């Protein structure tokens, strides 16, 4: 059944360009108007139409003016309902699209802002199988958040979305398609595990020490060492005084992440490893720099620096 519907849709898009010409990508803002809003009766509307037809035939057959008047009133109400359903979408616009941040394989938050110059009721938006509804009591904006699935790094175009409404009586269904000409950037998926980055030899030589709480070693007494640090038992078996050294390596060395040091891996494996190192450095609040074939990012830290490094990795060819 689905295959048959897909073939029917392809045939309609090929044979009825007037029906589908607005479904290609467009720049924002996208406003709905009468040339791109389609409306059909719902199942309830079709049943109600059949009922009106039966009532009309009966009223004419028996020359019952009261029944004929009732039929005409109900018919006028249904036509008014069709007009209101159309007006629910007419003039509505997709004002802006804002994307969050996510790595490949994780859902990405997509913020859609709809605007209108008058009140709206019961508008529904369908995107990638997700359905959300909103209304506007006055002129203004409404923001919806969807979870956009991602599969690979790089720019990902936004899919088409359907906007529809059956307000107020559910007899008619008005809908239209929106396809923003916009893409979202998906960060690369970090590798699950692997070796830590290799620190330059100069860093190891210049490794500085600071005072900590863990005993690192015993050393000879130097003038100025506090008496409480003297290891008396060990000094008794030694010619001079020994002092407990509580110094330990500094916790946060600067990392220099270099694409060229991963020459044994293919490009995607390099990107995944660098993405993991960038994430670890950001989690540990280190300063780190990144060298890529197309870009060199100086050492820094913070969320903006992390986003810049991940975006640079996502855009690698």
PDB file of C-alpha atoms in Angstrom:
ATOM      1  CA  UNK A   1       0.000   0.000   0.000  1.00  0.00           C
ATOM      2  CA  UNK A   2       2.807   2.413   0.919  1.00  0.00           C
ATOM      3  CA  UNK A   3       4.645   1.640  -2.297  1.00  0.00           C
ATOM      4  CA  UNK A   4       1.493   2.343  -4.275  1.00  0.00           C
ATOM      5  CA  UNK A   5       0.989   5.659  -2.448  1.00  0.00           C
ATOM      6  CA  UNK A   6       4.623   6.604  -3.072  1.00  0.00           C
ATOM      7  CA  UNK A   7       4.226   5.928  -6.802  1.00  0.00           C
ATOM      8  CA  UNK A   8       1.002   7.948  -6.804  1.00  0.00           C
ATOM      9  CA  UNK A   9       2.789  10.855  -5.091  1.00  0.00           C
ATOM     10  CA  UNK A  10       5.644  10.736  -7.603  1.00  0.00           C
ATOM     11  CA  UNK A  11       3.132  10.705 -10.440  1.00  0.00           C
ATOM     12  CA  UNK A  12       1.285  13.696  -8.951  1.00  0.00           C
ATOM     13  CA  UNK A  13       4.500  15.680  -8.515  1.00  0.00           C
ATOM     14  CA  UNK A  14       5.438  14.903 -12.127  1.00  0.00           C
ATOM     15  CA  UNK A  15       2.014  15.465 -13.700  1.00  0.00           C
ATOM     16  CA  UNK A  16       0.655  18.230 -11.478  1.00  0.00           C
ATOM     17  CA  UNK A  17       3.417  20.803 -11.145  1.00  0.00           C
ATOM     18  CA  UNK A  18       0.895  23.464 -10.118  1.00  0.00           C
ATOM     19  CA  UNK A  19       0.079  21.404  -7.045  1.00  0.00           C
ATOM     20  CA  UNK A  20       3.691  20.872  -6.015  1.00  0.00           C
ATOM     21  CA  UNK A  21       5.579  23.903  -7.301  1.00  0.00           C
ATOM     22  CA  UNK A  22       5.708  25.498  -3.836  1.00  0.00           C
ATOM     23  CA  UNK A  23       7.212  22.416  -2.266  1.00  0.00           C
ATOM     24  CA  UNK A  24      10.758  23.158  -3.338  1.00  0.00           C
ATOM     25  CA  UNK A  25      13.133  24.965  -1.001  1.00  0.00           C
ATOM     26  CA  UNK A  26      12.442  28.651  -0.351  1.00  0.00           C
ATOM     27  CA  UNK A  27      14.139  31.420   1.559  1.00  0.00           C
ATOM     28  CA  UNK A  28      12.653  32.735   4.803  1.00  0.00           C
ATOM     29  CA  UNK A  29      10.180  34.119   5.665  1.00  0.00           C
ATOM     30  CA  UNK A  30       7.647  31.870   3.925  1.00  0.00           C
ATOM     31  CA  UNK A  31       4.078  33.165   3.959  1.00  0.00           C
ATOM     32  CA  UNK A  32       1.031  31.075   3.151  1.00  0.00           C
ATOM     33  CA  UNK A  33      -1.518  32.547   0.773  1.00  0.00           C
ATOM     34  CA  UNK A  34      -4.413  31.404  -1.379  1.00  0.00           C
ATOM     35  CA  UNK A  35      -2.204  30.068  -4.179  1.00  0.00           C
ATOM     36  CA  UNK A  36      -0.498  27.548  -1.951  1.00  0.00           C
ATOM     37  CA  UNK A  37      -3.218  26.469   0.468  1.00  0.00           C
ATOM     38  CA  UNK A  38      -5.107  23.306  -0.467  1.00  0.00           C
ATOM     39  CA  UNK A  39      -8.376  22.274   1.125  1.00  0.00           C
ATOM     40  CA  UNK A  40     -10.409  19.056   0.928  1.00  0.00           C
ATOM     41  CA  UNK A  41     -13.354  17.707   2.952  1.00  0.00           C
ATOM     42  CA  UNK A  42     -12.575  15.297   5.757  1.00  0.00           C
ATOM     43  CA  UNK A  43     -14.392  12.017   6.264  1.00  0.00           C
ATOM     44  CA  UNK A  44     -16.737  13.742   8.663  1.00  0.00           C
ATOM     45  CA  UNK A  45     -17.313  16.494   6.085  1.00  0.00           C
ATOM     46  CA  UNK A  46     -18.139  13.962   3.365  1.00  0.00           C
ATOM     47  CA  UNK A  47     -20.623  12.200   5.627  1.00  0.00           C
ATOM     48  CA  UNK A  48     -22.195  15.502   6.525  1.00  0.00           C
ATOM     49  CA  UNK A  49     -22.509  16.353   2.826  1.00  0.00           C
ATOM     50  CA  UNK A  50     -24.290  13.072   2.132  1.00  0.00           C
ATOM     51  CA  UNK A  51     -26.648  13.812   5.026  1.00  0.00           C
ATOM     52  CA  UNK A  52     -27.437  17.239   3.595  1.00  0.00           C
ATOM     53  CA  UNK A  53     -28.120  15.688   0.204  1.00  0.00           C
ATOM     54  CA  UNK A  54     -30.570  13.201   1.721  1.00  0.00           C
ATOM     55  CA  UNK A  55     -32.270  15.982   3.650  1.00  0.00           C
ATOM     56  CA  UNK A  56     -32.524  18.078   0.497  1.00  0.00           C
ATOM     57  CA  UNK A  57     -34.114  15.248  -1.510  1.00  0.00           C
ATOM     58  CA  UNK A  58     -36.553  14.498   1.289  1.00  0.00           C
ATOM     59  CA  UNK A  59     -37.513  18.151   1.739  1.00  0.00           C
ATOM     60  CA  UNK A  60     -38.126  18.591  -1.982  1.00  0.00           C
ATOM     61  CA  UNK A  61     -39.980  15.304  -2.308  1.00  0.00           C
ATOM     62  CA  UNK A  62     -42.388  16.088   0.523  1.00  0.00           C
ATOM     63  CA  UNK A  63     -42.470  19.852  -0.142  1.00  0.00           C
ATOM     64  CA  UNK A  64     -41.475  20.535   3.426  1.00  0.00           C
ATOM     65  CA  UNK A  65     -40.323  24.142   3.616  1.00  0.00           C
ATOM     66  CA  UNK A  66     -39.057  23.848   7.201  1.00  0.00           C
ATOM     67  CA  UNK A  67     -36.820  20.901   6.311  1.00  0.00           C
ATOM     68  CA  UNK A  68     -35.651  22.733   3.214  1.00  0.00           C
ATOM     69  CA  UNK A  69     -34.789  25.818   5.284  1.00  0.00           C
ATOM     70  CA  UNK A  70     -32.896  23.691   7.801  1.00  0.00           C
ATOM     71  CA  UNK A  71     -30.961  22.023   5.007  1.00  0.00           C
ATOM     72  CA  UNK A  72     -30.017  25.377   3.527  1.00  0.00           C
ATOM     73  CA  UNK A  73     -28.886  26.704   6.913  1.00  0.00           C
ATOM     74  CA  UNK A  74     -26.717  23.656   7.546  1.00  0.00           C
ATOM     75  CA  UNK A  75     -25.276  23.945   4.042  1.00  0.00           C
ATOM     76  CA  UNK A  76     -24.425  27.608   4.629  1.00  0.00           C
ATOM     77  CA  UNK A  77     -22.786  26.698   7.935  1.00  0.00           C
ATOM     78  CA  UNK A  78     -20.608  24.103   6.264  1.00  0.00           C
ATOM     79  CA  UNK A  79     -19.534  26.619   3.606  1.00  0.00           C
ATOM     80  CA  UNK A  80     -18.692  29.120   6.326  1.00  0.00           C
ATOM     81  CA  UNK A  81     -16.679  26.419   8.051  1.00  0.00           C
ATOM     82  CA  UNK A  82     -14.709  25.884   4.847  1.00  0.00           C
ATOM     83  CA  UNK A  83     -13.888  29.584   4.641  1.00  0.00           C
ATOM     84  CA  UNK A  84     -12.759  29.694   8.289  1.00  0.00           C
ATOM     85  CA  UNK A  85     -10.578  26.646   7.762  1.00  0.00           C
ATOM     86  CA  UNK A  86      -8.881  28.368   4.853  1.00  0.00           C
ATOM     87  CA  UNK A  87      -8.411  31.581   6.830  1.00  0.00           C
ATOM     88  CA  UNK A  88      -6.731  29.644   9.636  1.00  0.00           C
ATOM     89  CA  UNK A  89      -3.689  29.249   7.359  1.00  0.00           C
ATOM     90  CA  UNK A  90      -4.014  32.271   5.101  1.00  0.00           C
ATOM     91  CA  UNK A  91      -1.407  34.878   6.071  1.00  0.00           C
ATOM     92  CA  UNK A  92       0.482  32.575   8.438  1.00  0.00           C
ATOM     93  CA  UNK A  93       4.253  32.689   7.887  1.00  0.00           C
ATOM     94  CA  UNK A  94       7.317  30.775   8.972  1.00  0.00           C
ATOM     95  CA  UNK A  95       9.439  33.673  10.206  1.00  0.00           C
ATOM     96  CA  UNK A  96      12.690  32.036  11.278  1.00  0.00           C
ATOM     97  CA  UNK A  97      14.409  28.730  11.922  1.00  0.00           C
ATOM     98  CA  UNK A  98      17.049  28.280  14.605  1.00  0.00           C
ATOM     99  CA  UNK A  99      19.019  25.077  15.113  1.00  0.00           C
ATOM    100  CA  UNK A 100      20.777  23.795  18.207  1.00  0.00           C
ATOM    101  CA  UNK A 101      23.954  21.725  18.349  1.00  0.00           C
ATOM    102  CA  UNK A 102      24.277  17.972  18.166  1.00  0.00           C
ATOM    103  CA  UNK A 103      26.716  15.296  17.073  1.00  0.00           C
ATOM    104  CA  UNK A 104      25.843  12.839  14.329  1.00  0.00           C
ATOM    105  CA  UNK A 105      23.404  10.201  15.500  1.00  0.00           C
ATOM    106  CA  UNK A 106      21.805  12.408  18.141  1.00  0.00           C
ATOM    107  CA  UNK A 107      18.614  14.477  17.659  1.00  0.00           C
ATOM    108  CA  UNK A 108      19.109  18.160  17.037  1.00  0.00           C
ATOM    109  CA  UNK A 109      16.760  20.779  18.506  1.00  0.00           C
ATOM    110  CA  UNK A 110      15.074  22.741  15.738  1.00  0.00           C
ATOM    111  CA  UNK A 111      13.223  25.899  16.723  1.00  0.00           C
ATOM    112  CA  UNK A 112      10.529  27.094  14.304  1.00  0.00           C
ATOM    113  CA  UNK A 113       8.981  30.521  14.771  1.00  0.00           C
ATOM    114  CA  UNK A 114       5.567  31.135  13.177  1.00  0.00           C
ATOM    115  CA  UNK A 115       4.126  34.628  12.930  1.00  0.00           C
ATOM    116  CA  UNK A 116       0.720  36.047  12.039  1.00  0.00           C
ATOM    117  CA  UNK A 117      -0.984  39.413  12.038  1.00  0.00           C
ATOM    118  CA  UNK A 118      -4.195  38.114  13.658  1.00  0.00           C
ATOM    119  CA  UNK A 119      -5.327  35.363  16.005  1.00  0.00           C
ATOM    120  CA  UNK A 120      -5.072  31.718  14.900  1.00  0.00           C
ATOM    121  CA  UNK A 121      -6.632  28.564  16.254  1.00  0.00           C
ATOM    122  CA  UNK A 122      -5.546  24.964  16.231  1.00  0.00           C
ATOM    123  CA  UNK A 123      -2.671  25.036  13.727  1.00  0.00           C
ATOM    124  CA  UNK A 124      -0.749  21.782  13.421  1.00  0.00           C
ATOM    125  CA  UNK A 125       2.772  21.301  12.127  1.00  0.00           C
ATOM    126  CA  UNK A 126       4.114  17.912  11.068  1.00  0.00           C
ATOM    127  CA  UNK A 127       7.856  17.325  10.641  1.00  0.00           C
ATOM    128  CA  UNK A 128       9.654  13.966  10.298  1.00  0.00           C
ATOM    129  CA  UNK A 129       6.721  12.129  11.855  1.00  0.00           C
ATOM    130  CA  UNK A 130       6.408  14.541  14.794  1.00  0.00           C
ATOM    131  CA  UNK A 131       3.206  16.530  15.238  1.00  0.00           C
ATOM    132  CA  UNK A 132       2.761  19.696  17.277  1.00  0.00           C
ATOM    133  CA  UNK A 133      -0.085  22.187  17.558  1.00  0.00           C
ATOM    134  CA  UNK A 134      -0.202  25.853  18.494  1.00  0.00           C
ATOM    135  CA  UNK A 135      -2.520  28.842  18.504  1.00  0.00           C
ATOM    136  CA  UNK A 136      -2.164  32.593  18.642  1.00  0.00           C
ATOM    137  CA  UNK A 137      -4.660  34.526  20.726  1.00  0.00           C
ATOM    138  CA  UNK A 138      -3.444  37.814  19.243  1.00  0.00           C
ATOM    139  CA  UNK A 139      -1.037  38.901  16.569  1.00  0.00           C
ATOM    140  CA  UNK A 140       2.440  37.719  17.384  1.00  0.00           C
ATOM    141  CA  UNK A 141       4.717  34.700  17.209  1.00  0.00           C
ATOM    142  CA  UNK A 142       4.682  31.111  18.367  1.00  0.00           C
ATOM    143  CA  UNK A 143       7.784  28.950  18.696  1.00  0.00           C
ATOM    144  CA  UNK A 144       7.816  25.190  18.271  1.00  0.00           C
ATOM    145  CA  UNK A 145      10.720  22.873  19.027  1.00  0.00           C
ATOM    146  CA  UNK A 146      11.217  19.661  17.053  1.00  0.00           C
ATOM    147  CA  UNK A 147      13.805  16.925  17.422  1.00  0.00           C
ATOM    148  CA  UNK A 148      15.497  16.585  14.058  1.00  0.00           C
ATOM    149  CA  UNK A 149      17.228  13.206  13.574  1.00  0.00           C
ATOM    150  CA  UNK A 150      20.803  13.305  12.290  1.00  0.00           C
ATOM    151  CA  UNK A 151      22.926  10.597  10.750  1.00  0.00           C
ATOM    152  CA  UNK A 152      26.238  12.074   9.543  1.00  0.00           C
ATOM    153  CA  UNK A 153      28.431  15.107  10.078  1.00  0.00           C
ATOM    154  CA  UNK A 154      28.308  18.215   7.918  1.00  0.00           C
ATOM    155  CA  UNK A 155      25.528  20.363   6.551  1.00  0.00           C
ATOM    156  CA  UNK A 156      22.115  18.710   6.596  1.00  0.00           C
ATOM    157  CA  UNK A 157      19.236  20.344   4.664  1.00  0.00           C
ATOM    158  CA  UNK A 158      15.952  20.811   6.458  1.00  0.00           C
ATOM    159  CA  UNK A 159      13.149  18.479   5.381  1.00  0.00           C
ATOM    160  CA  UNK A 160       9.760  19.655   4.201  1.00  0.00           C
ATOM    161  CA  UNK A 161       7.118  20.182   6.811  1.00  0.00           C
ATOM    162  CA  UNK A 162       3.349  20.163   6.521  1.00  0.00           C
ATOM    163  CA  UNK A 163       1.108  22.762   8.123  1.00  0.00           C
ATOM    164  CA  UNK A 164      -2.569  21.942   8.369  1.00  0.00           C
ATOM    165  CA  UNK A 165      -5.772  22.699  10.232  1.00  0.00           C
ATOM    166  CA  UNK A 166      -9.359  21.426  10.458  1.00  0.00           C
ATOM    167  CA  UNK A 167     -10.603  24.269  12.625  1.00  0.00           C
ATOM    168  CA  UNK A 168     -13.421  25.052  13.462  1.00  0.00           C
ATOM    169  CA  UNK A 169     -15.791  22.092  12.789  1.00  0.00           C
ATOM    170  CA  UNK A 170     -13.489  19.444  11.373  1.00  0.00           C
ATOM    171  CA  UNK A 171     -15.408  19.250   8.075  1.00  0.00           C
ATOM    172  CA  UNK A 172     -12.533  20.468   5.921  1.00  0.00           C
ATOM    173  CA  UNK A 173      -8.810  20.055   6.038  1.00  0.00           C
ATOM    174  CA  UNK A 174      -6.584  22.883   4.760  1.00  0.00           C
ATOM    175  CA  UNK A 175      -2.877  22.210   4.359  1.00  0.00           C
ATOM    176  CA  UNK A 176       0.262  23.504   2.775  1.00  0.00           C
ATOM    177  CA  UNK A 177       3.928  22.543   2.529  1.00  0.00           C
ATOM    178  CA  UNK A 178       6.873  24.514   3.868  1.00  0.00           C
ATOM    179  CA  UNK A 179      10.410  23.795   2.754  1.00  0.00           C
ATOM    180  CA  UNK A 180      12.931  26.311   4.138  1.00  0.00           C
ATOM    181  CA  UNK A 181      16.074  26.748   2.102  1.00  0.00           C
ATOM    182  CA  UNK A 182      18.266  26.293   5.132  1.00  0.00           C
ATOM    183  CA  UNK A 183      20.695  23.712   6.441  1.00  0.00           C
ATOM    184  CA  UNK A 184      21.892  22.806   9.912  1.00  0.00           C
ATOM    185  CA  UNK A 185      25.438  21.840  10.852  1.00  0.00           C
ATOM    186  CA  UNK A 186      25.875  18.446  12.485  1.00  0.00           C
ATOM    187  CA  UNK A 187      29.057  17.818  14.465  1.00  0.00           C
ATOM    188  CA  UNK A 188      31.060  14.601  13.990  1.00  0.00           C
ATOM    189  CA  UNK A 189      30.470  11.623  16.236  1.00  0.00           C
ATOM    190  CA  UNK A 190      33.471  11.181  18.608  1.00  0.00           C
ATOM    191  CA  UNK A 191      35.053   7.752  18.770  1.00  0.00           C
ATOM    192  CA  UNK A 192      33.969   5.656  21.725  1.00  0.00           C
ATOM    193  CA  UNK A 193      37.448   5.110  23.160  1.00  0.00           C
ATOM    194  CA  UNK A 194      41.068   5.445  22.229  1.00  0.00           C
ATOM    195  CA  UNK A 195      44.452   6.740  23.378  1.00  0.00           C
ATOM    196  CA  UNK A 196      44.879  10.184  24.945  1.00  0.00           C
ATOM    197  CA  UNK A 197      46.602  12.928  22.959  1.00  0.00           C
ATOM    198  CA  UNK A 198      50.381  12.817  22.966  1.00  0.00           C
ATOM    199  CA  UNK A 199      51.924  15.694  24.822  1.00  0.00           C
ATOM    200  CA  UNK A 200      54.966  17.326  23.240  1.00  0.00           C
ATOM    201  CA  UNK A 201      58.286  16.437  24.845  1.00  0.00           C
ATOM    202  CA  UNK A 202      58.915  20.063  25.640  1.00  0.00           C
ATOM    203  CA  UNK A 203      55.733  20.077  27.716  1.00  0.00           C
ATOM    204  CA  UNK A 204      56.929  17.141  29.747  1.00  0.00           C
ATOM    205  CA  UNK A 205      60.242  18.868  30.356  1.00  0.00           C
ATOM    206  CA  UNK A 206      58.548  22.066  31.332  1.00  0.00           C
ATOM    207  CA  UNK A 207      55.965  20.327  33.487  1.00  0.00           C
ATOM    208  CA  UNK A 208      55.513  22.446  36.549  1.00  0.00           C
ATOM    209  CA  UNK A 209      54.728  21.267  40.018  1.00  0.00           C
ATOM    210  CA  UNK A 210      52.443  22.610  42.641  1.00  0.00           C
ATOM    211  CA  UNK A 211      51.608  21.639  46.150  1.00  0.00           C
ATOM    212  CA  UNK A 212      49.028  18.931  46.632  1.00  0.00           C
ATOM    213  CA  UNK A 213      47.867  16.512  49.318  1.00  0.00           C
ATOM    214  CA  UNK A 214      49.326  13.255  47.985  1.00  0.00           C
ATOM    215  CA  UNK A 215      52.802  12.125  48.973  1.00  0.00           C
ATOM    216  CA  UNK A 216      54.976  12.158  45.870  1.00  0.00           C
ATOM    217  CA  UNK A 217      58.464  11.268  47.232  1.00  0.00           C
ATOM    218  CA  UNK A 218      61.039  11.833  49.941  1.00  0.00           C
ATOM    219  CA  UNK A 219      63.844  14.311  49.367  1.00  0.00           C
ATOM    220  CA  UNK A 220      66.640  15.933  51.309  1.00  0.00           C
ATOM    221  CA  UNK A 221      65.783  18.711  53.701  1.00  0.00           C
ATOM    222  CA  UNK A 222      66.054  22.270  52.372  1.00  0.00           C
ATOM    223  CA  UNK A 223      66.142  25.428  54.399  1.00  0.00           C
ATOM    224  CA  UNK A 224      62.633  26.711  54.885  1.00  0.00           C
ATOM    225  CA  UNK A 225      60.862  23.338  54.753  1.00  0.00           C
ATOM    226  CA  UNK A 226      58.154  23.169  57.482  1.00  0.00           C
ATOM    227  CA  UNK A 227      59.003  20.772  60.368  1.00  0.00           C
ATOM    228  CA  UNK A 228      55.692  18.925  59.990  1.00  0.00           C
ATOM    229  CA  UNK A 229      56.858  17.663  56.578  1.00  0.00           C
ATOM    230  CA  UNK A 230      59.988  16.017  57.995  1.00  0.00           C
ATOM    231  CA  UNK A 231      59.843  12.199  57.750  1.00  0.00           C
ATOM    232  CA  UNK A 232      61.344  11.404  61.143  1.00  0.00           C
ATOM    233  CA  UNK A 233      61.259   7.602  60.883  1.00  0.00           C
ATOM    234  CA  UNK A 234      62.868   7.593  57.469  1.00  0.00           C
ATOM    235  CA  UNK A 235      65.417  10.200  58.581  1.00  0.00           C
ATOM    236  CA  UNK A 236      66.467   7.955  61.461  1.00  0.00           C
ATOM    237  CA  UNK A 237      67.721   5.420  58.920  1.00  0.00           C
ATOM    238  CA  UNK A 238      69.408   8.095  56.820  1.00  0.00           C
ATOM    239  CA  UNK A 239      72.394  10.358  57.269  1.00  0.00           C
ATOM    240  CA  UNK A 240      70.386  13.574  56.911  1.00  0.00           C
ATOM    241  CA  UNK A 241      66.836  14.760  57.269  1.00  0.00           C
ATOM    242  CA  UNK A 242      64.301  13.640  54.689  1.00  0.00           C
ATOM    243  CA  UNK A 243      61.224  15.658  53.864  1.00  0.00           C
ATOM    244  CA  UNK A 244      57.911  14.440  52.500  1.00  0.00           C
ATOM    245  CA  UNK A 245      57.403  15.962  49.092  1.00  0.00           C
ATOM    246  CA  UNK A 246      53.750  16.608  48.378  1.00  0.00           C
ATOM    247  CA  UNK A 247      54.348  18.170  45.009  1.00  0.00           C
ATOM    248  CA  UNK A 248      52.566  16.662  42.008  1.00  0.00           C
ATOM    249  CA  UNK A 249      52.277  17.481  38.331  1.00  0.00           C
ATOM    250  CA  UNK A 250      50.067  20.365  37.330  1.00  0.00           C
ATOM    251  CA  UNK A 251      46.607  19.021  36.432  1.00  0.00           C
ATOM    252  CA  UNK A 252      45.818  21.031  33.339  1.00  0.00           C
ATOM    253  CA  UNK A 253      48.471  21.103  30.655  1.00  0.00           C
ATOM    254  CA  UNK A 254      47.664  22.736  27.377  1.00  0.00           C
ATOM    255  CA  UNK A 255      46.796  20.294  24.626  1.00  0.00           C
ATOM    256  CA  UNK A 256      47.839  20.846  21.047  1.00  0.00           C
ATOM    257  CA  UNK A 257      45.652  18.579  18.915  1.00  0.00           C
ATOM    258  CA  UNK A 258      47.246  18.049  15.538  1.00  0.00           C
ATOM    259  CA  UNK A 259      45.749  16.371  12.485  1.00  0.00           C
ATOM    260  CA  UNK A 260      49.223  15.453  11.217  1.00  0.00           C
ATOM    261  CA  UNK A 261      49.960  13.221  14.215  1.00  0.00           C
ATOM    262  CA  UNK A 262      47.187  10.811  13.181  1.00  0.00           C
ATOM    263  CA  UNK A 263      48.648   9.875   9.826  1.00  0.00           C
ATOM    264  CA  UNK A 264      48.015   6.151  10.346  1.00  0.00           C
ATOM    265  CA  UNK A 265      44.228   6.660  10.375  1.00  0.00           C
ATOM    266  CA  UNK A 266      41.844   7.488   7.558  1.00  0.00           C
ATOM    267  CA  UNK A 267      40.121  10.855   7.476  1.00  0.00           C
ATOM    268  CA  UNK A 268      36.910   9.868   9.255  1.00  0.00           C
ATOM    269  CA  UNK A 269      38.842   8.069  12.003  1.00  0.00           C
ATOM    270  CA  UNK A 270      41.035  11.147  12.451  1.00  0.00           C
ATOM    271  CA  UNK A 271      37.988  13.379  12.748  1.00  0.00           C
ATOM    272  CA  UNK A 272      36.349  11.031  15.262  1.00  0.00           C
ATOM    273  CA  UNK A 273      39.494  10.922  17.405  1.00  0.00           C
ATOM    274  CA  UNK A 274      40.021  14.660  17.332  1.00  0.00           C
ATOM    275  CA  UNK A 275      36.352  15.143  18.225  1.00  0.00           C
ATOM    276  CA  UNK A 276      36.837  12.899  21.258  1.00  0.00           C
ATOM    277  CA  UNK A 277      39.948  14.759  22.340  1.00  0.00           C
ATOM    278  CA  UNK A 278      38.191  18.092  21.930  1.00  0.00           C
ATOM    279  CA  UNK A 279      35.289  16.842  24.044  1.00  0.00           C
ATOM    280  CA  UNK A 280      37.604  15.532  26.762  1.00  0.00           C
ATOM    281  CA  UNK A 281      39.585  18.761  26.872  1.00  0.00           C
ATOM    282  CA  UNK A 282      36.370  20.777  27.116  1.00  0.00           C
ATOM    283  CA  UNK A 283      35.033  18.551  29.896  1.00  0.00           C
ATOM    284  CA  UNK A 284      38.304  18.955  31.835  1.00  0.00           C
ATOM    285  CA  UNK A 285      38.316  22.734  31.212  1.00  0.00           C
ATOM    286  CA  UNK A 286      41.725  22.603  29.575  1.00  0.00           C
ATOM    287  CA  UNK A 287      43.185  25.023  27.121  1.00  0.00           C
ATOM    288  CA  UNK A 288      43.661  23.350  23.767  1.00  0.00           C
ATOM    289  CA  UNK A 289      44.422  24.250  20.190  1.00  0.00           C
ATOM    290  CA  UNK A 290      43.542  22.443  16.985  1.00  0.00           C
ATOM    291  CA  UNK A 291      45.516  22.138  13.773  1.00  0.00           C
ATOM    292  CA  UNK A 292      43.619  21.012  10.676  1.00  0.00           C
ATOM    293  CA  UNK A 293      44.644  20.947   7.001  1.00  0.00           C
ATOM    294  CA  UNK A 294      42.308  23.849   6.256  1.00  0.00           C
ATOM    295  CA  UNK A 295      42.411  25.768   9.517  1.00  0.00           C
ATOM    296  CA  UNK A 296      44.487  26.338  12.612  1.00  0.00           C
ATOM    297  CA  UNK A 297      42.694  27.332  15.812  1.00  0.00           C
ATOM    298  CA  UNK A 298      44.761  28.872  18.587  1.00  0.00           C
ATOM    299  CA  UNK A 299      44.660  27.460  22.095  1.00  0.00           C
ATOM    300  CA  UNK A 300      41.731  28.598  24.182  1.00  0.00           C
ATOM    301  CA  UNK A 301      38.934  27.156  26.313  1.00  0.00           C
ATOM    302  CA  UNK A 302      35.218  27.585  26.899  1.00  0.00           C
ATOM    303  CA  UNK A 303      31.999  26.714  25.128  1.00  0.00           C
ATOM    304  CA  UNK A 304      32.543  29.038  22.165  1.00  0.00           C
ATOM    305  CA  UNK A 305      35.975  27.549  21.549  1.00  0.00           C
ATOM    306  CA  UNK A 306      34.534  24.034  21.761  1.00  0.00           C
ATOM    307  CA  UNK A 307      31.780  24.905  19.273  1.00  0.00           C
ATOM    308  CA  UNK A 308      34.301  26.443  16.891  1.00  0.00           C
ATOM    309  CA  UNK A 309      36.545  23.359  16.965  1.00  0.00           C
ATOM    310  CA  UNK A 310      33.642  20.931  16.499  1.00  0.00           C
ATOM    311  CA  UNK A 311      32.245  23.007  13.632  1.00  0.00           C
ATOM    312  CA  UNK A 312      35.654  23.035  11.957  1.00  0.00           C
ATOM    313  CA  UNK A 313      35.828  19.232  12.240  1.00  0.00           C
ATOM    314  CA  UNK A 314      32.297  18.911  10.858  1.00  0.00           C
ATOM    315  CA  UNK A 315      33.186  20.942   7.769  1.00  0.00           C
ATOM    316  CA  UNK A 316      36.269  18.941   6.820  1.00  0.00           C
ATOM    317  CA  UNK A 317      35.941  17.311   3.383  1.00  0.00           C
TER     318      UNK A 317
END
